[in-house]
Short mmCIF file of C-alpha atoms and ligand atoms in Angstrom, two decimals:
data_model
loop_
_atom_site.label_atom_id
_atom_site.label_comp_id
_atom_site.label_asym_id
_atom_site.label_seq_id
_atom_site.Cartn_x
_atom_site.Cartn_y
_atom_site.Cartn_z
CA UNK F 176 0.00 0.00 0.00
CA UNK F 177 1.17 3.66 -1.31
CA UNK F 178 0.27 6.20 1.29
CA UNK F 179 1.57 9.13 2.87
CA UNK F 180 -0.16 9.66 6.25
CA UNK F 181 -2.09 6.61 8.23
CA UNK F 182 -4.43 8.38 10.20
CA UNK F 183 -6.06 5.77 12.81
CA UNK F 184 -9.45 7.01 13.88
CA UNK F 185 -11.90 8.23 11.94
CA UNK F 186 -13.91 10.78 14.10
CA UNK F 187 -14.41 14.36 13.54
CA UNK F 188 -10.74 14.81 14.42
CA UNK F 189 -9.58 11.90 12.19
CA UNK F 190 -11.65 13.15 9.25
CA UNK F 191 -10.64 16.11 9.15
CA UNK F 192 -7.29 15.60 9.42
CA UNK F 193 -7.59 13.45 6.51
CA UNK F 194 -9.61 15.77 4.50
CA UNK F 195 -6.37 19.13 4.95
CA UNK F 196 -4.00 16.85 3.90
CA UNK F 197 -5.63 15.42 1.04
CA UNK F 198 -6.22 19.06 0.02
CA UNK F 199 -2.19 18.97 -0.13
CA UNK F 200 -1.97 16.20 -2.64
CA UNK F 201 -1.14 13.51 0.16
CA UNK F 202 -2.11 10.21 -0.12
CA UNK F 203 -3.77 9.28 3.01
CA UNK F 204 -5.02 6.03 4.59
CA UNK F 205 -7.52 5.94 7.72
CA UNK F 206 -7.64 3.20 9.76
CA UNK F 207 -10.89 2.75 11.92
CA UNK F 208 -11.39 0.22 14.56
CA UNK F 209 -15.61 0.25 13.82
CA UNK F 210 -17.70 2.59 11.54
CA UNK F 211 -15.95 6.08 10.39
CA UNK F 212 -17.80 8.78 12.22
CA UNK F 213 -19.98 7.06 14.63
CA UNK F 214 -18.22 7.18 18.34
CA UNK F 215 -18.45 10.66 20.32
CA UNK F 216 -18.30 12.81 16.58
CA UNK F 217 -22.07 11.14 16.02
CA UNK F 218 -23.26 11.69 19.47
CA UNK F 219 -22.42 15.21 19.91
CA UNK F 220 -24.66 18.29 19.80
CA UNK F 221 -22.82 20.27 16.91
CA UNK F 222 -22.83 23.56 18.79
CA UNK F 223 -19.86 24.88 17.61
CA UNK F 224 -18.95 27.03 20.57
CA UNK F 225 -17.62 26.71 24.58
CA UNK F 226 -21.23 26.76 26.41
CA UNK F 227 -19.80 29.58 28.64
CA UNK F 228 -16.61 30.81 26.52
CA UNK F 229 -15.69 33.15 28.83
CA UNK F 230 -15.05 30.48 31.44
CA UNK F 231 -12.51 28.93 29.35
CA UNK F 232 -8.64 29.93 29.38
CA UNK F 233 -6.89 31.83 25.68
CA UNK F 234 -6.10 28.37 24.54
CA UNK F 235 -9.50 27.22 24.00
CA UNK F 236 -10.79 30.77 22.66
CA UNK F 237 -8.10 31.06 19.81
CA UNK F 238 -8.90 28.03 18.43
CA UNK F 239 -12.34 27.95 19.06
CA UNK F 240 -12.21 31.78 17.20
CA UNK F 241 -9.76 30.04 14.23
CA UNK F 242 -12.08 27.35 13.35
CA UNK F 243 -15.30 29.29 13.89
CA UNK F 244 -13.78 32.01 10.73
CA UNK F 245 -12.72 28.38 8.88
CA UNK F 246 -15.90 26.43 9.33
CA UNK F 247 -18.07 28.89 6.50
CA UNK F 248 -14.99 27.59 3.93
CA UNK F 249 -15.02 23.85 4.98
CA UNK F 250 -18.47 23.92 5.22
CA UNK F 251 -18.73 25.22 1.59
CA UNK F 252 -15.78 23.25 0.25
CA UNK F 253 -17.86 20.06 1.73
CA UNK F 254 -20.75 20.68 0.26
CA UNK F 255 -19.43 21.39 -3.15
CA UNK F 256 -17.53 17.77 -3.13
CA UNK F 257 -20.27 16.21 -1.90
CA UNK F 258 -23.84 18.07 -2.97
CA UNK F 259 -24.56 17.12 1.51
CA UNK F 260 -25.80 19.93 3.44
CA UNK F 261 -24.47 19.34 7.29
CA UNK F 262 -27.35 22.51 8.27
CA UNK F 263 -24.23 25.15 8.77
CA UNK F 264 -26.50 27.60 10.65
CA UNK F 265 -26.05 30.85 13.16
CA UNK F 266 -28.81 30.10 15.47
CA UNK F 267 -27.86 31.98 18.30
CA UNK F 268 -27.72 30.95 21.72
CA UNK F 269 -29.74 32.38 24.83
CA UNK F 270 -28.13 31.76 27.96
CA UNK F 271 -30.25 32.24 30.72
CA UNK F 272 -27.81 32.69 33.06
CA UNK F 273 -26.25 32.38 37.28
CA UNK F 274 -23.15 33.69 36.73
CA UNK F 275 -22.20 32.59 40.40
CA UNK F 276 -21.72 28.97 39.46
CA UNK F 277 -19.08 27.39 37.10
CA UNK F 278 -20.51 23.74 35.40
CA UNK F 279 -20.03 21.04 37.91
CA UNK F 280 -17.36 19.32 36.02
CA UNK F 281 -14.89 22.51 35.99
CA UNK F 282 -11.66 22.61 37.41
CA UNK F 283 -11.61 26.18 38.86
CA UNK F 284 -7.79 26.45 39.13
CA UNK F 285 -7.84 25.98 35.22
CA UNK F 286 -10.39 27.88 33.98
CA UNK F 287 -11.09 31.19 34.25
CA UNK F 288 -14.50 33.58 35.82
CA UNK F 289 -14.91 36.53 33.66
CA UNK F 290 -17.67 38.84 33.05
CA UNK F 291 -19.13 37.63 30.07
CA UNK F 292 -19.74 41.19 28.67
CA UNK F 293 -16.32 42.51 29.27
CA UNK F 294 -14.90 39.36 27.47
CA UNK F 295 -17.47 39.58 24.55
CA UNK F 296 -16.45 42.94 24.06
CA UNK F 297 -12.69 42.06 24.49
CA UNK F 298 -13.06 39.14 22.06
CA UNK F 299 -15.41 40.70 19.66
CA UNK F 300 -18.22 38.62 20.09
CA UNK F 301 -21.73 40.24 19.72
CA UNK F 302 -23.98 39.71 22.96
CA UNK F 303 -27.25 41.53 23.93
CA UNK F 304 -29.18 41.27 27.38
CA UNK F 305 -32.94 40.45 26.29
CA UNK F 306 -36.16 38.75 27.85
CA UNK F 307 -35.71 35.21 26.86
CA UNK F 308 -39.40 35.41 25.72
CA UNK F 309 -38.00 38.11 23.15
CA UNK F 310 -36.02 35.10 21.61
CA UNK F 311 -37.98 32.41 22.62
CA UNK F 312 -41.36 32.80 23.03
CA UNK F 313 -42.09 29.32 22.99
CA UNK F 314 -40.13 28.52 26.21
CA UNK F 315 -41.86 28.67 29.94
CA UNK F 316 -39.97 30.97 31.79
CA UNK F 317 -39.49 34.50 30.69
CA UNK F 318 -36.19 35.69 32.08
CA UNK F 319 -33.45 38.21 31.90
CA UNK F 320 -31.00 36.24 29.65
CA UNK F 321 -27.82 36.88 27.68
CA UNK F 322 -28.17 37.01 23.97
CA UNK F 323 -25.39 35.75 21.67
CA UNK F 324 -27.09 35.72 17.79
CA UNK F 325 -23.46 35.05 16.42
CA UNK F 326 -23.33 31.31 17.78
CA UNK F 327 -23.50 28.80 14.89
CA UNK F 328 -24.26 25.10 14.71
CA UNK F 329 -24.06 22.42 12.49
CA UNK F 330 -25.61 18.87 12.30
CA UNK F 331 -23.02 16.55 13.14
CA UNK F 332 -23.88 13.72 12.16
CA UNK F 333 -24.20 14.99 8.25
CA UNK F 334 -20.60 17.05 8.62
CA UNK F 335 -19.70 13.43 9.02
CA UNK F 336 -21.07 12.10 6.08
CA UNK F 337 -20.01 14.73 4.02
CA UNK F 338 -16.29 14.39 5.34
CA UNK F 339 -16.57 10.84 4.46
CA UNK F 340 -18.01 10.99 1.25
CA UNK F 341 -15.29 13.75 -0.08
CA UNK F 342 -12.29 11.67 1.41
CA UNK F 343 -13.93 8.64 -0.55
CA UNK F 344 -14.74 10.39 -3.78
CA UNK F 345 -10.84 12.39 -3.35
CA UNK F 346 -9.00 9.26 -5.51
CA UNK F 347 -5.69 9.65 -2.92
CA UNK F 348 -7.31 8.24 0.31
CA UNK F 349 -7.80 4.81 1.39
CA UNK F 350 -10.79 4.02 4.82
CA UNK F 351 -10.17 0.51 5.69
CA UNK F 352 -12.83 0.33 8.48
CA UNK F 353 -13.81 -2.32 11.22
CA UNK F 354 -9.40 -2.53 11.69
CA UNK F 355 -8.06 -1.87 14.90
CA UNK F 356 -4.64 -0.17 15.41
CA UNK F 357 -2.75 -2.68 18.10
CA UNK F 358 0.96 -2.05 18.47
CA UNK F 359 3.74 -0.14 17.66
CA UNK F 360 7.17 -0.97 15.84
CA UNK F 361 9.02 1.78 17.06
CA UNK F 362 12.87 1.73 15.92
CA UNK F 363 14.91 4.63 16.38
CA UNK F 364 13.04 7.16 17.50
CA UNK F 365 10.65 6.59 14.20
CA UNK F 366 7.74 4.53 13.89
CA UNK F 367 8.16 1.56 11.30
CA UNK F 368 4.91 0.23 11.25
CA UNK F 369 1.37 -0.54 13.25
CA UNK F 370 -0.12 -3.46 13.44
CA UNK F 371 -4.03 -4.22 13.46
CA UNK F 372 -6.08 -7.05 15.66
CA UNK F 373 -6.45 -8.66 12.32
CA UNK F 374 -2.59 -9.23 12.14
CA UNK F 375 -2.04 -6.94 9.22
CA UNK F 376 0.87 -4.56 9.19
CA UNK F 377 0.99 -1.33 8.02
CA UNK F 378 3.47 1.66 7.38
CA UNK F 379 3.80 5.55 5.84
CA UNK F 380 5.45 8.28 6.71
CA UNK F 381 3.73 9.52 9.13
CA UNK F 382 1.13 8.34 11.82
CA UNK F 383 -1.88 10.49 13.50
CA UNK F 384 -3.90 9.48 16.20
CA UNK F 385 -7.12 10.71 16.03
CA UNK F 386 -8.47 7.84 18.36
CA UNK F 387 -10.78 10.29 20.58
CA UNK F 388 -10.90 9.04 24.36
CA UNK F 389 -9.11 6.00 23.37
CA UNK F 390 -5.86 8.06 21.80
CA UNK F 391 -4.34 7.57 25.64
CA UNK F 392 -4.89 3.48 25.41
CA UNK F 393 -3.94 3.34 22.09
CA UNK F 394 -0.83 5.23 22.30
CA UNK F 395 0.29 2.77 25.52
CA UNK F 396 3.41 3.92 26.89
CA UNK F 397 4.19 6.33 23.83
CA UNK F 398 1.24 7.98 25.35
CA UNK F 399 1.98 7.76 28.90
CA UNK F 400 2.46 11.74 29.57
CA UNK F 401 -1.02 12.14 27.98
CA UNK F 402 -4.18 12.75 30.42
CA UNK F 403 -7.00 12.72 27.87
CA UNK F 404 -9.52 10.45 29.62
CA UNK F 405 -12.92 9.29 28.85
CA UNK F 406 -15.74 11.16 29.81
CA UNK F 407 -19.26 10.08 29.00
CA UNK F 408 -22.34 12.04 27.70
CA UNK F 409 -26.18 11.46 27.26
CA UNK F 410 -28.24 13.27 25.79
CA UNK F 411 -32.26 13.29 24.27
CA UNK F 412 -33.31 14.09 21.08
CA UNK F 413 -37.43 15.17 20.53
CA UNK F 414 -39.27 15.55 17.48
CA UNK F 415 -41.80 18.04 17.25
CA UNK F 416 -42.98 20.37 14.21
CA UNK F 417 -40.77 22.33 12.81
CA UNK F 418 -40.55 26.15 14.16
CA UNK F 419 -40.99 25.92 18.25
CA UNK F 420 -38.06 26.68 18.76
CA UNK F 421 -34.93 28.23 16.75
CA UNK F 422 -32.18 29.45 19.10
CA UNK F 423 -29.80 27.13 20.80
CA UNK F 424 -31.11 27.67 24.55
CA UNK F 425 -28.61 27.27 27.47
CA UNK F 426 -29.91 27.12 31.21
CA UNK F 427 -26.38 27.86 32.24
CA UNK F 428 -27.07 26.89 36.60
CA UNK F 429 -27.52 23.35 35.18
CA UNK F 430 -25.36 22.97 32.30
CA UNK F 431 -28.18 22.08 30.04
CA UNK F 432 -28.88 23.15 26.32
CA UNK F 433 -31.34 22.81 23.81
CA UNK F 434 -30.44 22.70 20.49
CA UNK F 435 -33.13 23.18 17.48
CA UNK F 436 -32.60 21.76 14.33
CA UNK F 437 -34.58 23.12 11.03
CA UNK F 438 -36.94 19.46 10.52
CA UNK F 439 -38.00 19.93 14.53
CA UNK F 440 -35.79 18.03 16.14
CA UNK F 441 -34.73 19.04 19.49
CA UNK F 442 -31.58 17.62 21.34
CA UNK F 443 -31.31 18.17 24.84
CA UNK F 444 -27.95 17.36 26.33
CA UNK F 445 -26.36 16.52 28.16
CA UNK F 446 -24.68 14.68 31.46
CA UNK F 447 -20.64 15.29 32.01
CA UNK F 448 -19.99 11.78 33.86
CA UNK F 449 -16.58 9.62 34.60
CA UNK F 450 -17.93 6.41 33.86
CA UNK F 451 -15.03 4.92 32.51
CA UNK F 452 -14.83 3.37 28.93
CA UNK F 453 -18.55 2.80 29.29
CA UNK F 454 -20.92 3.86 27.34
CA UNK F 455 -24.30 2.53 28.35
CA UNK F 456 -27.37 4.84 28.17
CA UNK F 457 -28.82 4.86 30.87
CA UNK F 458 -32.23 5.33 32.57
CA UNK F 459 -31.17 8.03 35.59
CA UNK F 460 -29.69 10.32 32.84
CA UNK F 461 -32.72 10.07 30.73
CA UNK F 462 -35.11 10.80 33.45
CA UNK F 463 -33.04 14.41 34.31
CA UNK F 464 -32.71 15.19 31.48
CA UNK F 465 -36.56 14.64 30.26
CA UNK F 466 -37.65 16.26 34.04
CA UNK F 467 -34.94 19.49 32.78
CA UNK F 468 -36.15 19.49 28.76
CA UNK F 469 -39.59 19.75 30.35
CA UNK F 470 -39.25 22.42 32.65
CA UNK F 471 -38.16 24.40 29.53
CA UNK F 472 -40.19 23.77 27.31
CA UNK F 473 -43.77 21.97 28.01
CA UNK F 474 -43.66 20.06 24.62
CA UNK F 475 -41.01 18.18 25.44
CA UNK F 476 -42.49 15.17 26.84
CA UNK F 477 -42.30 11.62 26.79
CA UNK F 478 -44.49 11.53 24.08
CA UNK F 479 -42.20 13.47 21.64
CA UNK F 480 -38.86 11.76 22.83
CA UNK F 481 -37.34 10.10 19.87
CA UNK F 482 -34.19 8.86 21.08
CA UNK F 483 -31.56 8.46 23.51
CA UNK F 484 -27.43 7.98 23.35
CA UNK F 485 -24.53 8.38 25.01
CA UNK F 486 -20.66 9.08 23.57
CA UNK F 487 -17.53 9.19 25.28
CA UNK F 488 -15.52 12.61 24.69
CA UNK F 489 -11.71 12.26 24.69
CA UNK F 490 -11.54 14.45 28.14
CA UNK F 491 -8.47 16.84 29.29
CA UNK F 492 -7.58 19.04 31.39
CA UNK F 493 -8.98 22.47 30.59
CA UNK F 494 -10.78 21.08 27.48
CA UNK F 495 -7.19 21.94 25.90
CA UNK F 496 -6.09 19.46 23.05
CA UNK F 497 -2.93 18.20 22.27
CA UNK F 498 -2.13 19.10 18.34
CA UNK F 499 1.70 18.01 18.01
CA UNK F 500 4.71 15.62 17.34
CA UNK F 501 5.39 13.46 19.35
CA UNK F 502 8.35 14.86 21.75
CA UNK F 503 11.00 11.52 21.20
CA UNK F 504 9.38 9.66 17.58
CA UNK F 505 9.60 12.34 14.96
CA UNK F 506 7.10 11.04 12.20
CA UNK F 507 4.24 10.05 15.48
CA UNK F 508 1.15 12.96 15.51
CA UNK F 509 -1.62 13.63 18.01
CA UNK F 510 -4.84 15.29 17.60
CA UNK F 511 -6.99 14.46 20.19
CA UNK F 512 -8.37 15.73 23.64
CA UNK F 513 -11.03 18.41 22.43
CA UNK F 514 -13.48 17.40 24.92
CA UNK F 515 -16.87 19.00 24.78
CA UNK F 516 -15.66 21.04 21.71
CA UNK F 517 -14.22 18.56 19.28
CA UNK F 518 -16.93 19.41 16.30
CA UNK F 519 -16.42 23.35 17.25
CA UNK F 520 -12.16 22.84 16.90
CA UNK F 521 -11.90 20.61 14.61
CA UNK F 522 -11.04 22.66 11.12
CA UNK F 523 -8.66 24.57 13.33
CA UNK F 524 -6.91 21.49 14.44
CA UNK F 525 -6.64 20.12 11.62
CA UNK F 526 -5.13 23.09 9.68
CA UNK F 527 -2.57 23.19 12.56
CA UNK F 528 -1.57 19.89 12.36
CA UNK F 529 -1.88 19.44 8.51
CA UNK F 530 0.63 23.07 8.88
CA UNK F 531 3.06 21.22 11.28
CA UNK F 532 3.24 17.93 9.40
CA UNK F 533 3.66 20.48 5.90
CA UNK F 534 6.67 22.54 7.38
CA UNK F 535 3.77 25.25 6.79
CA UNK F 536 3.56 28.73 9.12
CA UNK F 537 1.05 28.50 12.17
CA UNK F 538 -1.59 30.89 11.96
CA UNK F 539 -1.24 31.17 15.76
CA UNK F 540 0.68 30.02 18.67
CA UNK F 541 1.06 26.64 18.70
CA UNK F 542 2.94 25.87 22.27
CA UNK F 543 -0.20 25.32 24.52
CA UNK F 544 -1.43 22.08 22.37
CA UNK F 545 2.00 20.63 23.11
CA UNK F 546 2.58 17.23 23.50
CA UNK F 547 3.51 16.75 27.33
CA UNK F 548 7.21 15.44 27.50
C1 FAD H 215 -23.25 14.15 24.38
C2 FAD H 215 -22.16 14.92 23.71
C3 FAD H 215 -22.40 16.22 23.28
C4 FAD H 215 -21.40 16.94 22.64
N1 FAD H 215 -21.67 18.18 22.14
C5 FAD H 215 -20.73 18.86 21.45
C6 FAD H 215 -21.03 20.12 20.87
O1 FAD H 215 -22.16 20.62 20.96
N2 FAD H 215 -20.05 20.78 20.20
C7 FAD H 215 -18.79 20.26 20.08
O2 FAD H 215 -17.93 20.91 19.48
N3 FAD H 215 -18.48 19.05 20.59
C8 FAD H 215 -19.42 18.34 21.29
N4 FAD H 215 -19.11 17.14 21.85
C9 FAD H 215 -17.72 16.69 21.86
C10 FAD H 215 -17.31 16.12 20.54
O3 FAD H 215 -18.29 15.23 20.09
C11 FAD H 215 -15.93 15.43 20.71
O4 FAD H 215 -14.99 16.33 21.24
C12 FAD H 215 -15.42 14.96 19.35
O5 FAD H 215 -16.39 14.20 18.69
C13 FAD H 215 -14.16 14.13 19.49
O6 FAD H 215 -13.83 13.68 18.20
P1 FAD H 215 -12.72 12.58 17.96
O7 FAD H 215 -12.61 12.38 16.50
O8 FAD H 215 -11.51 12.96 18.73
O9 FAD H 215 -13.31 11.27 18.69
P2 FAD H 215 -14.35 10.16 18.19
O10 FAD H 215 -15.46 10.75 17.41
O11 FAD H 215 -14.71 9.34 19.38
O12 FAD H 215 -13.51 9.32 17.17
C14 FAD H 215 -12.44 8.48 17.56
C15 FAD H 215 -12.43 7.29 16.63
O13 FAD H 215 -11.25 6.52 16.87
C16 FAD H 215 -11.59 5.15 16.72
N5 FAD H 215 -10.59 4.33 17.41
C17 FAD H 215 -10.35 4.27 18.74
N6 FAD H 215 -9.34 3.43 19.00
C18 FAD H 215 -8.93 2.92 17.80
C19 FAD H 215 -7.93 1.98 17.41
N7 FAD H 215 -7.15 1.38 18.32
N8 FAD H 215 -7.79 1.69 16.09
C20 FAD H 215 -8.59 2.29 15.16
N9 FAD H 215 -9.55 3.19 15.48
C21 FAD H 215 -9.73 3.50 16.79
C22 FAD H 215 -12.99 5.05 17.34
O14 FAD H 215 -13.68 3.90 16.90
C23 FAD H 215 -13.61 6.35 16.86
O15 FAD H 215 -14.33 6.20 15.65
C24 FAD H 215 -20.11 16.37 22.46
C25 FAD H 215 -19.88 15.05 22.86
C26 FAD H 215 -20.90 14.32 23.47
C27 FAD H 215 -20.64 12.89 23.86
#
């Protein structure tokens, strides 16, 4: 096999990996241990922002700000390839707001408390302070809220299929899916190979691991600096007509969202739990987060719940990915650890690591998404 880059994981941050360095004439092979684009890159919520940006430290803002001026590009680019439409949208989010509590799952020392107006206005970010019922009229409470009309989504879940379908149609990439990535040859300092759980062997210049919340266990002791854990998410999704609802809603004291998508469906997400590689649904999680969807909005009811999931994110600390060489094995890449924003940061990562793999110039600093050594 001719190929350039093996990239082993085919999630959001796998995919679009691939997809920059196909746009570079490189032949690239993905290697996928089940389905391309069906672990936590599926089960997200496709807001493609922090819930609370200005709770999060520069790292996460500059690429958060980088792939939010990419994504109207990719989004494009996609959609020429492919004739799919992943629902690119600015639907605004209305955060009704207690700016006294951080989400439950935050590590104070690393993130930061701002005033969210003085860091919209420091950041450029447009924000308004409205009655939610001025936005929303459909919800039940009408409530001083915060009012960000610049925050976009997209529908994951077809971003996925269009990334797939433009690596396939390309003609320089190769998915071999249902192939797990097993061990290492390492000689060196340089990787020689990777073997699969169906014995195969195979070897390129250079290797990415895109493997989400399993990049850490994959990795083994070439990873063993790394603290991207798994952290598990449910979330609902309701179908009602469409129109009830069109912002994303945030009720920001209980870390819960709403997101509206244009046929009527409504997700509302979603739990933040350390449960391990396990990724059950489960019938406590679905019961909050019915009772919390309901509070919000009376039509979402038992009767109108479609479906249920749960995904593991690829956790770390600060939600602050690692995008970089390897320290010691010079042709060994990460891209993994985006957390609860890997669909937001994904066409920034990518350009990053697609630059640093290129010899190409950053468009920003690079040194927080080190490595650890
Ligand atoms: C409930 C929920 C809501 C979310 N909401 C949002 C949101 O609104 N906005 C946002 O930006 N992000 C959101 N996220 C986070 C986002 O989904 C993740 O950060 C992102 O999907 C991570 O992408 P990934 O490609 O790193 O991981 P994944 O999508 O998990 O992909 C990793 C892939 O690697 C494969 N793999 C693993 N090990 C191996 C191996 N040994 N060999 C071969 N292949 C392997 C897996 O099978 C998998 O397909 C949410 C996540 C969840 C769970």
């Amino acid at each position: 096999m001719n190929t350039d880059a093996i990239v082993i994981g085919g999630g959001i941050a796998g995919l679009a990996t691939a997809h920059r360095l196909l746009q570079s004439e490189m032949a690239v092979t993905i290697l996928e241990r089940g389905h391309c684009g069906r672990e936590a890159s599926w089960a997200g919520a496709g807001i493609l922002s922090p819930l609370l940006p200005w709770n999060y430290a520069e790292p996460v803002t500059r690429l958060t700000q980088l792939s939010n001026k990419l994504y109207p590009g990719f989004i494009e680019t996609l959609r020429q390839q492919t004739g799919i439409d992943p629902e690119y949208q600015a639907s605004g989010m209305l955060v009704l707001p207690d700016s006294s509590t951080l989400p439950p799952e935050h590590d104070e020392a690393r993130y930061q408390r701002n005033s969210a107006e003085a860091w919209c206005a420091r950041h450029a970010l447009a924000l308004q302070r409205v009655r939610s019922h001025e936005i929303a009229p459909a919800l039940a409470c009408n409530e001083e809220a915060l009012w960000l009309p610049e925050t976009s989504q997209v529908r994951n879940p077809r971003l996925l299929q269009a990334l797939i379908a433009s690596i396939t149609c390309s003609g320089s990439a190769t998915i071999i899916e249902n192939t797990e990535v097993t061990d290492w040859k390492v000689e060196r300092g340089r990787v020689r190979s990777i073997r699969t759980s169906g014995g195969d062997e195979y070897s390129a210049a250079c290797y990415i691991v895109t493997a989400g919340a399993w990049s850490r266990q994959l990795l083994r002791e070439y990873g063993s600096k790394l603290e991207i854990r798994p952290v598990r998410g449910q979330i609902l999704l309701f179908k009602l007509p469409p129109g009830m609802l069109s912002p994303i809603v945030l009720r920001e004291r209980e870390d819960f969202y709403l997101i509206p998508r244009r046929d009527g469906h409504i997700l509302a997400g979603s739990t933040v739990e350390e449960a391990g590689f396990n990724r059950e649904a489960t019938s406590e999680a679905r019961g909050g987060l019915l009772a919390k969807a309901h509070t919000l909005l009376a039509a979402l009811a038992e009767d109108t719940l479609a479906s249920h999931w749960a995904g593991l994110r690829p956790g770390s600390p600060g939600n602050i990915p690692v995008i970089d060489r390897h320290p010691d094995i010079g042709n060994l890449y990460l891209n993994s650890g985006h957390y609860r924003y890997g669909v937001t940061m994904a066409p920034g990562s990518a350009l990053i690591l697609g630059n640093m793999i290129l010899g190409q110039p950053q468009p920003l600093d690079v040194t927080p998404y080190r490595w650890p050594a």
